[in-house]
PDB file of C-alpha atoms in Angstrom:
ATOM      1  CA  UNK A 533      23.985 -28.706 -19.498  1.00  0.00           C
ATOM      2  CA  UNK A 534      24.230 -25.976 -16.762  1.00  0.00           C
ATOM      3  CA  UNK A 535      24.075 -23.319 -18.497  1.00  0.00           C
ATOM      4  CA  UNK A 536      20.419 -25.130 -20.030  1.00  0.00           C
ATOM      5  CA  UNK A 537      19.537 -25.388 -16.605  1.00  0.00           C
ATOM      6  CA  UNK A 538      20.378 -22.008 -15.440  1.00  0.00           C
ATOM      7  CA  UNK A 539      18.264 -20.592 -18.178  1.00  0.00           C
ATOM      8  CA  UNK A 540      14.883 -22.367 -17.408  1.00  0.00           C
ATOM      9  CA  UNK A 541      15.209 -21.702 -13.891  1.00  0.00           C
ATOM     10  CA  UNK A 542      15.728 -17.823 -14.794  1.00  0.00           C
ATOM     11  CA  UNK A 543      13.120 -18.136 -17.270  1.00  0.00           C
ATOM     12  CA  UNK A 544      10.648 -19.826 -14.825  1.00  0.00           C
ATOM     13  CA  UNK A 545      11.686 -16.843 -11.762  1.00  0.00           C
ATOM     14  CA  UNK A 546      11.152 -14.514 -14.437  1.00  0.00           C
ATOM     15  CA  UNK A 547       7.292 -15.928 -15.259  1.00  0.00           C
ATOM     16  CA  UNK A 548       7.115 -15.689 -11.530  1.00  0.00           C
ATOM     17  CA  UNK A 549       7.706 -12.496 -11.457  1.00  0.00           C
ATOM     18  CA  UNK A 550       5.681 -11.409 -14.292  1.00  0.00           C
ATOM     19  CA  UNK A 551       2.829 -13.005 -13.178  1.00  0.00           C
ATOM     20  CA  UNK A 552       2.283 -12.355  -9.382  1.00  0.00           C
ATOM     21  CA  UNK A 553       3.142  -8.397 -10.542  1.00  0.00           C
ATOM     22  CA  UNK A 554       0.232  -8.702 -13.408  1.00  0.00           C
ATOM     23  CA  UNK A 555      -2.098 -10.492 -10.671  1.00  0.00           C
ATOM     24  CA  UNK A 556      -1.830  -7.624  -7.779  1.00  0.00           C
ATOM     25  CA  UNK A 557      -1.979  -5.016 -10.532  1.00  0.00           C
ATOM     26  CA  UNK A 558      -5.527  -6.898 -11.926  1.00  0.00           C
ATOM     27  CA  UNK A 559      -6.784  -6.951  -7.669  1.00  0.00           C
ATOM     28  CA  UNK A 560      -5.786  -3.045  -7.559  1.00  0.00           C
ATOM     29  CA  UNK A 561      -7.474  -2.392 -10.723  1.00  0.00           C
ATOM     30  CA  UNK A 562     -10.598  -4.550  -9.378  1.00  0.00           C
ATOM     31  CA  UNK A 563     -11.272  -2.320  -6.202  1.00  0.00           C
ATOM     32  CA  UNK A 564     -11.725   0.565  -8.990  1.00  0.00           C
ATOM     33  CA  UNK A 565      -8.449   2.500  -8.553  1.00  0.00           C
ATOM     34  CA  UNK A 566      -7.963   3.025 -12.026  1.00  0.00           C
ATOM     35  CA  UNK A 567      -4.369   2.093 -13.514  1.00  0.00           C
ATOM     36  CA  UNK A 568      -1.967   0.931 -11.326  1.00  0.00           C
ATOM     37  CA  UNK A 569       1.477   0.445 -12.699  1.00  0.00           C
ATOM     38  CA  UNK A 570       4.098  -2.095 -11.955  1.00  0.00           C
ATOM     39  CA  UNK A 571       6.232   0.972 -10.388  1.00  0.00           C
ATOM     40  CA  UNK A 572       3.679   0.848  -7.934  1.00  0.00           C
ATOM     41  CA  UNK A 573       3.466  -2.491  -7.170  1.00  0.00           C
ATOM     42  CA  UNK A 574       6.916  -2.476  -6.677  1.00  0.00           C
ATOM     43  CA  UNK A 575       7.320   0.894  -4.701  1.00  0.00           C
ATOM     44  CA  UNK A 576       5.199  -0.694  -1.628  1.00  0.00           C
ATOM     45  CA  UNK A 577       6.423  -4.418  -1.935  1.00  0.00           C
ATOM     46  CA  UNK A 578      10.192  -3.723  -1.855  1.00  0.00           C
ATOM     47  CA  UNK A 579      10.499  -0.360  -0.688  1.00  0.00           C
ATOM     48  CA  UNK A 580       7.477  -0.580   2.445  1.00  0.00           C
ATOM     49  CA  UNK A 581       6.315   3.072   0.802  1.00  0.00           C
ATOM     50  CA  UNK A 582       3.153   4.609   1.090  1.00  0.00           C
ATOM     51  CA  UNK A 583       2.073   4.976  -2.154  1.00  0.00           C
ATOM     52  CA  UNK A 584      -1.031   7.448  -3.109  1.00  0.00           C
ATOM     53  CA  UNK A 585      -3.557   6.196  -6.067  1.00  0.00           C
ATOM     54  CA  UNK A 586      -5.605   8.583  -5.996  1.00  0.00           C
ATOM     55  CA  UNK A 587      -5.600  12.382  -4.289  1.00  0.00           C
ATOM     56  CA  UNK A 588      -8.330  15.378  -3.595  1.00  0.00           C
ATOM     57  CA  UNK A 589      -7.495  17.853  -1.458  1.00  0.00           C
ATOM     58  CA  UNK A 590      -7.146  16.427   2.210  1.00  0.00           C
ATOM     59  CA  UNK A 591      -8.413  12.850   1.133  1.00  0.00           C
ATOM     60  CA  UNK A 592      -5.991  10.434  -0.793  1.00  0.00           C
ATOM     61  CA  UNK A 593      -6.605   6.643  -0.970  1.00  0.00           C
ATOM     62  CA  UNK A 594      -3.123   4.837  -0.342  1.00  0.00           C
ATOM     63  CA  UNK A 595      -1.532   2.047  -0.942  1.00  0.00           C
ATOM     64  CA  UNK A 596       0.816  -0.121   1.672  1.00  0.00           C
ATOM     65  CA  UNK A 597       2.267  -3.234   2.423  1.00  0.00           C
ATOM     66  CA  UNK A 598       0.147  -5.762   3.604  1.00  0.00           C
ATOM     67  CA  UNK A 599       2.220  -5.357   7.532  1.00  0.00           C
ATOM     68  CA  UNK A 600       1.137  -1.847   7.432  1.00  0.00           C
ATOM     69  CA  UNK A 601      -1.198  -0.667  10.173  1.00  0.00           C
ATOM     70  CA  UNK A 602      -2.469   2.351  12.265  1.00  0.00           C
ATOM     71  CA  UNK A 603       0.947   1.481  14.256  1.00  0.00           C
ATOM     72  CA  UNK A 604       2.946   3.043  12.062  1.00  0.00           C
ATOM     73  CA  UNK A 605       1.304   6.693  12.813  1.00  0.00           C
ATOM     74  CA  UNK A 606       1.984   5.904  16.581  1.00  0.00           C
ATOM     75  CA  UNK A 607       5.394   5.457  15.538  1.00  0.00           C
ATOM     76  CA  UNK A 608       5.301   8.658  14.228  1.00  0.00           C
ATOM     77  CA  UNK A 609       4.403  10.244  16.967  1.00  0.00           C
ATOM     78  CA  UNK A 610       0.756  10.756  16.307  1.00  0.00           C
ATOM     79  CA  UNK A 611      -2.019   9.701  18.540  1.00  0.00           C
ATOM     80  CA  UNK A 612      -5.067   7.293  18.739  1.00  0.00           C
ATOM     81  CA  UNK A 613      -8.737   9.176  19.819  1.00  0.00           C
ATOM     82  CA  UNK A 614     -10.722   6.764  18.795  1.00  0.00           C
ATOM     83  CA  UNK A 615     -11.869   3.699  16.984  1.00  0.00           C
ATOM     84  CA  UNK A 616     -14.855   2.466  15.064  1.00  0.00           C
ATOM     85  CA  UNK A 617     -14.239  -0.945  13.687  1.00  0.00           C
ATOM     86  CA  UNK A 618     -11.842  -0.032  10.646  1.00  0.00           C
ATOM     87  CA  UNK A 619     -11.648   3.138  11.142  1.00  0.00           C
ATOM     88  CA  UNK A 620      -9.220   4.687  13.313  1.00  0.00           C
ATOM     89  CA  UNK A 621      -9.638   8.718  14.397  1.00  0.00           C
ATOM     90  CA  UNK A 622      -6.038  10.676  15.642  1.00  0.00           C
ATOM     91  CA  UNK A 623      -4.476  13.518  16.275  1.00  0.00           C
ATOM     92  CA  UNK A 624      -0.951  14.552  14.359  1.00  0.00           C
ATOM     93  CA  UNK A 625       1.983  15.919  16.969  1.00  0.00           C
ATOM     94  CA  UNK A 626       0.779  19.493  14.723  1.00  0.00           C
ATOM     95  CA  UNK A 627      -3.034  18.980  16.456  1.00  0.00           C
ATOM     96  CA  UNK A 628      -4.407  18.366  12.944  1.00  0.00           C
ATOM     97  CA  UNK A 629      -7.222  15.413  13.517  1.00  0.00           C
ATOM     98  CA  UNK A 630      -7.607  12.816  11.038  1.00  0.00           C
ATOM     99  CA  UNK A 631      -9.247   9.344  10.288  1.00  0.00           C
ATOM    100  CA  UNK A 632      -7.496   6.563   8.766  1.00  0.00           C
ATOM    101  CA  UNK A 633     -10.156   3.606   7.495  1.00  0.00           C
ATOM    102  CA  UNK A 634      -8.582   0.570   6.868  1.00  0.00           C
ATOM    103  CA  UNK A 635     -10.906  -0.942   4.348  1.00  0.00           C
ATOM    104  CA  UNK A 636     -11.260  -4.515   3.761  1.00  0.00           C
ATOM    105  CA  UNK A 637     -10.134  -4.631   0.312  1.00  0.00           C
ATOM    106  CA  UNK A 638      -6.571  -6.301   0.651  1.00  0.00           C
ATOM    107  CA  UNK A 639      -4.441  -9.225  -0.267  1.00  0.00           C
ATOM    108  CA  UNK A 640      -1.137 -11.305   0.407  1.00  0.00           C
ATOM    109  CA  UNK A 641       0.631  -8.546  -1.141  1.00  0.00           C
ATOM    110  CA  UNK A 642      -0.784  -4.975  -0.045  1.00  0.00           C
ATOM    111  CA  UNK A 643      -3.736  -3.184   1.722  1.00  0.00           C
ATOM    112  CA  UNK A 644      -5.476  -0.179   0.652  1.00  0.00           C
ATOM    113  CA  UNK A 645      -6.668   2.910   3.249  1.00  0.00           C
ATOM    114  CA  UNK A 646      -7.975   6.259   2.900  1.00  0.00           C
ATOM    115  CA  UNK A 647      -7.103   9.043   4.914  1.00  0.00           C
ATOM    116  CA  UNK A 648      -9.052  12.343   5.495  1.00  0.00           C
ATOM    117  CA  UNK A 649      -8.409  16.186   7.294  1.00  0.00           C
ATOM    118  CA  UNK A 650      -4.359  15.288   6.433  1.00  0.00           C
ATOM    119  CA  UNK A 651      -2.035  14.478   3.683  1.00  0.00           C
ATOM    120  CA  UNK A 652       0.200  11.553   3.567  1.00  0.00           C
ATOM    121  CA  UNK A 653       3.547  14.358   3.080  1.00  0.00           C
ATOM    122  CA  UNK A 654       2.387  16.174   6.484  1.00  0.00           C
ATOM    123  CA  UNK A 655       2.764  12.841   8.422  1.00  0.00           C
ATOM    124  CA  UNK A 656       5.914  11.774   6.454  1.00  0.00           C
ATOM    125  CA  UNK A 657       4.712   8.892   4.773  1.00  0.00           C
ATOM    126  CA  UNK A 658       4.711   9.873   1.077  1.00  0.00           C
ATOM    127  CA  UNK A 659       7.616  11.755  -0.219  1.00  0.00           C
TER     128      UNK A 659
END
């Protein structure tokens, strides 16, 4: 009998699993960024990482936790110039200025940004 009951409740955190991972992969893929894969999903629910989707030269769009903000480049020793609604402007502790947008596109489980003028490796937030 316990042993019954220990395998429906694994079964049932397994669905769990399975399905909120297949439902932020479907909102990623809705905001057009491509494939996502559950690695991904993973990497910035358990792990807090930055992860990159897509990359071109000093523009990537990222991936973080849905805690993440424009904090966590304060924290890193970077600083606010300015703001415009989403989008914040700074300067790295090298003197390379950036923007960070925050866009609106987010969920429960993760928020999506683009960054421009820096990569996420400079600032230490991609390794």
């Amino acid at each position: 009998m316990k042993k019954r009951l220990l395998k429906w409740l694994l079964g049932i955190l397994t669905a769990l699993v399975v399905i909120v991972t297949i439902d932020m992969m479907v909102c990623i893929h809705q905001y057009g960024k491509g494939k996502v894969t559950p690695w991904q999903v993973a990497e910035v629910n358990l792990f807090r990482e930055a992860v990159v989707l897509e990359e071109q030269n000093l523009e990537a769009l990222f991936l973080t936790d849905h805690d993440w903000t424009g904090d966590e480049l304060l924290k890193l020793g970077c600083r606010e110039t300015d703001r415009m609604g989403s989008m914040g402007y700074y300067t790295a502790p090298d003197g390379t200025e950036f923007r960070v947008n925050d866009r609106s596109e987010w969920c429960s489980f993760f928020r999506l940004h683009d960054i421009e003028g820096i990569t996420l490796e400079q600032l230490g937030l991609h390794t």
